[in-house]
């Protein structure tokens, strides 16, 4: 059976769109690819912070760090935050990670998006997209305003040179 020709009821585009979803780049991957090459994509010249979704509900910040280290070298990210519900029973299903530069963020997005969690948790595939806030200082300001540092068990994790540090260590 031959592929439909351009004038037939089907089209070459329809045939191409039947490829498995994993074989097609997501819109976020395309945006990150463009962002790495050209300014002002996503309202930010070069996105460095990723929002990582579909976290297992009991996944803590250090679990997120372990997963990130499977996709990026230590020392390539300086901020990891897994927000928790008000009762502190479960996380809210997403996390934020800030990378030292946009190229690293784009590489991690391409590596993690659509992948399965490899640190022992089983749930839906990982979804990754650029966050709305980028850069360590902007993330610190945003989450300080929201009171994220009040609960030490669920506060953002900060890193300098790949090693955990506190607010004074990054400012």
Short mmCIF file of N, CA, C and O in Angstrom, two decimals, residues 19-84:
data_model
loop_
_atom_site.label_atom_id
_atom_site.label_comp_id
_atom_site.label_asym_id
_atom_site.label_seq_id
_atom_site.Cartn_x
_atom_site.Cartn_y
_atom_site.Cartn_z
N UNK A 19 3.20 9.30 13.75
CA UNK A 19 4.40 8.82 14.44
C UNK A 19 4.12 8.78 15.93
O UNK A 19 3.30 9.54 16.44
N UNK A 20 4.79 7.90 16.65
CA UNK A 20 4.60 7.89 18.11
C UNK A 20 4.90 9.27 18.69
O UNK A 20 5.80 9.97 18.22
N UNK A 21 4.17 9.64 19.72
CA UNK A 21 4.32 10.97 20.32
C UNK A 21 5.77 11.24 20.74
O UNK A 21 6.26 12.34 20.59
N UNK A 22 6.46 10.24 21.25
CA UNK A 22 7.83 10.44 21.71
C UNK A 22 8.77 10.80 20.56
O UNK A 22 9.79 11.42 20.78
N UNK A 23 8.41 10.42 19.33
CA UNK A 23 9.28 10.70 18.19
C UNK A 23 9.19 12.15 17.74
O UNK A 23 10.04 12.64 17.02
N UNK A 24 8.11 12.85 18.14
CA UNK A 24 7.92 14.24 17.75
C UNK A 24 8.37 15.15 18.88
O UNK A 24 8.04 14.90 20.03
N UNK A 25 9.11 16.20 18.61
CA UNK A 25 9.48 17.12 19.68
C UNK A 25 8.25 17.84 20.19
O UNK A 25 7.36 18.19 19.42
N UNK A 26 8.19 18.06 21.51
CA UNK A 26 7.05 18.78 22.08
C UNK A 26 7.19 20.26 21.77
O UNK A 26 8.26 20.75 21.39
N UNK A 27 6.10 20.99 21.95
CA UNK A 27 6.16 22.43 21.70
C UNK A 27 7.14 23.10 22.66
O UNK A 27 7.81 24.06 22.29
N UNK A 28 7.24 22.58 23.89
CA UNK A 28 8.19 23.17 24.84
C UNK A 28 9.63 22.90 24.42
O UNK A 28 10.50 23.76 24.59
N UNK A 29 9.90 21.71 23.87
CA UNK A 29 11.25 21.42 23.39
C UNK A 29 11.60 22.37 22.24
O UNK A 29 12.72 22.87 22.18
N UNK A 30 10.65 22.60 21.36
CA UNK A 30 10.91 23.50 20.25
C UNK A 30 11.15 24.92 20.76
O UNK A 30 12.06 25.61 20.30
N UNK A 31 10.35 25.37 21.72
CA UNK A 31 10.53 26.71 22.28
C UNK A 31 11.90 26.84 22.96
O UNK A 31 12.57 27.84 22.81
N UNK A 32 12.29 25.82 23.74
CA UNK A 32 13.59 25.88 24.41
C UNK A 32 14.72 25.87 23.39
O UNK A 32 15.72 26.55 23.56
N UNK A 33 14.56 25.10 22.33
CA UNK A 33 15.57 25.07 21.27
C UNK A 33 15.70 26.45 20.64
O UNK A 33 16.81 26.96 20.44
N UNK A 34 14.57 27.07 20.35
CA UNK A 34 14.59 28.43 19.80
C UNK A 34 15.17 29.42 20.80
O UNK A 34 15.92 30.31 20.45
N UNK A 35 14.81 29.25 22.07
CA UNK A 35 15.27 30.18 23.10
C UNK A 35 16.79 30.13 23.26
O UNK A 35 17.42 31.14 23.55
N UNK A 36 17.36 28.96 23.06
CA UNK A 36 18.80 28.84 23.18
C UNK A 36 19.51 29.58 22.05
O UNK A 36 20.66 29.96 22.17
N UNK A 37 18.78 29.78 20.92
CA UNK A 37 19.38 30.41 19.76
C UNK A 37 19.00 31.88 19.58
O UNK A 37 19.75 32.64 19.00
N UNK A 38 17.81 32.27 20.04
CA UNK A 38 17.36 33.62 19.79
C UNK A 38 16.77 34.25 21.04
O UNK A 38 16.19 33.56 21.87
N UNK A 39 16.92 35.57 21.21
CA UNK A 39 16.41 36.24 22.39
C UNK A 39 14.90 36.42 22.36
O UNK A 39 14.26 36.27 21.34
N UNK A 40 14.37 36.73 23.53
CA UNK A 40 12.97 37.12 23.72
C UNK A 40 11.95 36.03 23.44
O UNK A 40 10.81 36.30 23.18
N UNK A 41 12.35 34.77 23.49
CA UNK A 41 11.38 33.69 23.41
C UNK A 41 10.89 33.45 24.83
O UNK A 41 11.66 33.48 25.78
N UNK A 42 9.61 33.20 25.00
CA UNK A 42 9.00 32.94 26.29
C UNK A 42 9.08 34.13 27.22
O UNK A 42 8.99 33.98 28.43
N UNK A 43 9.24 35.34 26.71
CA UNK A 43 9.31 36.51 27.57
C UNK A 43 10.63 36.62 28.32
O UNK A 43 10.78 37.43 29.22
N UNK A 44 11.57 35.81 27.99
CA UNK A 44 12.87 35.81 28.65
C UNK A 44 13.91 35.55 27.57
O UNK A 44 13.69 34.74 26.68
N UNK A 45 15.02 36.24 27.67
CA UNK A 45 16.03 36.06 26.63
C UNK A 45 16.54 34.62 26.56
O UNK A 45 16.64 34.05 25.50
N UNK A 46 16.86 34.03 27.71
CA UNK A 46 17.38 32.67 27.73
C UNK A 46 16.90 31.99 29.00
O UNK A 46 17.50 32.16 30.05
N UNK A 47 15.82 31.20 28.91
CA UNK A 47 15.25 30.56 30.10
C UNK A 47 16.25 29.65 30.81
O UNK A 47 16.92 28.84 30.18
N UNK A 48 16.34 29.80 32.13
CA UNK A 48 17.23 28.97 32.93
C UNK A 48 16.49 28.14 33.97
O UNK A 48 17.05 27.20 34.51
N UNK A 49 15.24 28.47 34.25
CA UNK A 49 14.47 27.75 35.26
C UNK A 49 13.42 26.89 34.59
O UNK A 49 12.69 27.34 33.72
N UNK A 50 13.37 25.63 35.03
CA UNK A 50 12.40 24.69 34.49
C UNK A 50 11.35 24.34 35.54
O UNK A 50 11.66 24.24 36.73
N UNK A 51 10.13 24.16 35.08
CA UNK A 51 9.06 23.62 35.92
C UNK A 51 8.92 22.16 35.54
O UNK A 51 8.74 21.82 34.36
N UNK A 52 9.04 21.29 36.52
CA UNK A 52 9.02 19.84 36.29
C UNK A 52 7.73 19.32 36.91
O UNK A 52 7.49 19.51 38.11
N UNK A 53 6.90 18.70 36.09
CA UNK A 53 5.57 18.28 36.54
C UNK A 53 5.42 16.76 36.59
O UNK A 53 6.30 16.04 36.15
N UNK A 54 4.31 16.34 37.17
CA UNK A 54 3.96 14.93 37.37
C UNK A 54 4.84 14.26 38.42
O UNK A 54 5.15 13.06 38.32
N UNK A 55 5.23 15.02 39.43
CA UNK A 55 6.01 14.43 40.52
C UNK A 55 5.16 13.43 41.30
O UNK A 55 3.98 13.67 41.52
N UNK A 56 5.77 12.33 41.73
CA UNK A 56 5.08 11.45 42.68
C UNK A 56 4.75 12.27 43.94
O UNK A 56 5.55 13.11 44.36
N UNK A 57 3.61 12.05 44.54
CA UNK A 57 3.12 12.90 45.64
C UNK A 57 4.01 12.92 46.87
O UNK A 57 4.01 13.89 47.61
N UNK A 58 4.76 11.89 47.14
CA UNK A 58 5.63 11.87 48.32
C UNK A 58 7.07 12.28 47.98
O UNK A 58 7.96 12.22 48.81
N UNK A 59 7.30 12.71 46.76
CA UNK A 59 8.61 13.10 46.26
C UNK A 59 9.06 14.38 46.96
O UNK A 59 8.40 15.41 46.87
N UNK A 60 10.17 14.33 47.65
CA UNK A 60 10.72 15.49 48.37
C UNK A 60 11.78 16.17 47.51
O UNK A 60 12.18 15.67 46.46
N UNK A 61 12.26 17.31 48.00
CA UNK A 61 13.26 18.08 47.25
C UNK A 61 14.53 17.27 46.99
O UNK A 61 15.10 17.34 45.89
N UNK A 62 14.98 16.48 47.98
CA UNK A 62 16.19 15.69 47.77
C UNK A 62 15.96 14.56 46.76
O UNK A 62 16.88 14.16 46.05
N UNK A 63 14.73 14.07 46.65
CA UNK A 63 14.40 13.10 45.60
C UNK A 63 14.53 13.77 44.23
O UNK A 63 15.02 13.17 43.27
N UNK A 64 14.08 15.04 44.15
CA UNK A 64 14.19 15.79 42.90
C UNK A 64 15.65 16.00 42.53
O UNK A 64 16.04 15.87 41.37
N UNK A 65 16.48 16.30 43.51
CA UNK A 65 17.92 16.47 43.27
C UNK A 65 18.51 15.17 42.72
O UNK A 65 19.28 15.19 41.74
N UNK A 66 18.13 14.04 43.30
CA UNK A 66 18.64 12.75 42.82
C UNK A 66 18.23 12.51 41.37
O UNK A 66 19.04 12.05 40.56
N UNK A 67 16.99 12.86 41.03
CA UNK A 67 16.53 12.69 39.64
C UNK A 67 17.28 13.64 38.71
O UNK A 67 17.71 13.26 37.63
N UNK A 68 17.46 14.89 39.14
CA UNK A 68 18.18 15.87 38.31
C UNK A 68 19.61 15.40 38.04
O UNK A 68 20.13 15.60 36.94
N UNK A 69 20.24 14.79 39.02
CA UNK A 69 21.63 14.35 38.86
C UNK A 69 21.76 13.20 37.87
O UNK A 69 22.86 12.90 37.42
N UNK A 70 20.64 12.58 37.52
CA UNK A 70 20.67 11.56 36.47
C UNK A 70 20.66 12.21 35.08
O UNK A 70 20.96 11.56 34.08
N UNK A 71 20.30 13.49 35.03
CA UNK A 71 20.19 14.21 33.76
C UNK A 71 21.17 15.38 33.63
O UNK A 71 21.34 15.92 32.55
N UNK A 72 21.76 15.79 34.75
CA UNK A 72 22.69 16.93 34.75
C UNK A 72 23.75 16.71 35.82
O UNK A 72 23.47 16.12 36.86
N UNK A 73 24.93 17.20 35.57
CA UNK A 73 26.01 17.06 36.55
C UNK A 73 25.77 17.94 37.77
O UNK A 73 25.18 19.02 37.66
N UNK A 74 26.23 17.49 38.94
CA UNK A 74 26.17 18.37 40.11
C UNK A 74 26.94 19.66 39.79
O UNK A 74 27.92 19.63 39.04
N UNK A 75 26.47 20.75 40.31
CA UNK A 75 27.12 22.03 40.02
C UNK A 75 26.53 22.75 38.84
O UNK A 75 26.93 23.86 38.53
N UNK A 76 25.57 22.13 38.15
CA UNK A 76 24.95 22.78 37.00
C UNK A 76 23.62 23.45 37.36
O UNK A 76 23.06 24.17 36.56
N UNK A 77 23.13 23.19 38.59
CA UNK A 77 21.91 23.85 39.05
C UNK A 77 22.16 24.41 40.44
O UNK A 77 23.00 23.91 41.19
N UNK A 78 21.46 25.50 40.76
CA UNK A 78 21.69 26.17 42.04
C UNK A 78 20.44 26.34 42.90
O UNK A 78 20.50 26.85 44.01
N UNK A 79 19.29 25.88 42.40
CA UNK A 79 18.02 26.06 43.11
C UNK A 79 17.09 24.93 42.75
O UNK A 79 16.90 24.62 41.57
N UNK A 80 16.54 24.26 43.77
CA UNK A 80 15.54 23.21 43.57
C UNK A 80 14.45 23.42 44.61
O UNK A 80 14.74 23.51 45.81
N UNK A 81 13.21 23.51 44.15
CA UNK A 81 12.09 23.73 45.06
C UNK A 81 10.94 22.81 44.70
O UNK A 81 10.50 22.78 43.55
N UNK A 82 10.47 22.07 45.68
CA UNK A 82 9.30 21.21 45.55
C UNK A 82 8.25 21.75 46.52
O UNK A 82 8.35 21.52 47.72
N UNK A 83 7.27 22.52 46.03
CA UNK A 83 6.23 23.04 46.93
C UNK A 83 5.35 21.92 47.49
O UNK A 83 5.07 20.94 46.80
N UNK A 84 4.94 22.08 48.75
CA UNK A 84 4.07 21.12 49.42
C UNK A 84 2.73 21.76 49.73
O UNK A 84 2.63 22.98 49.85
#
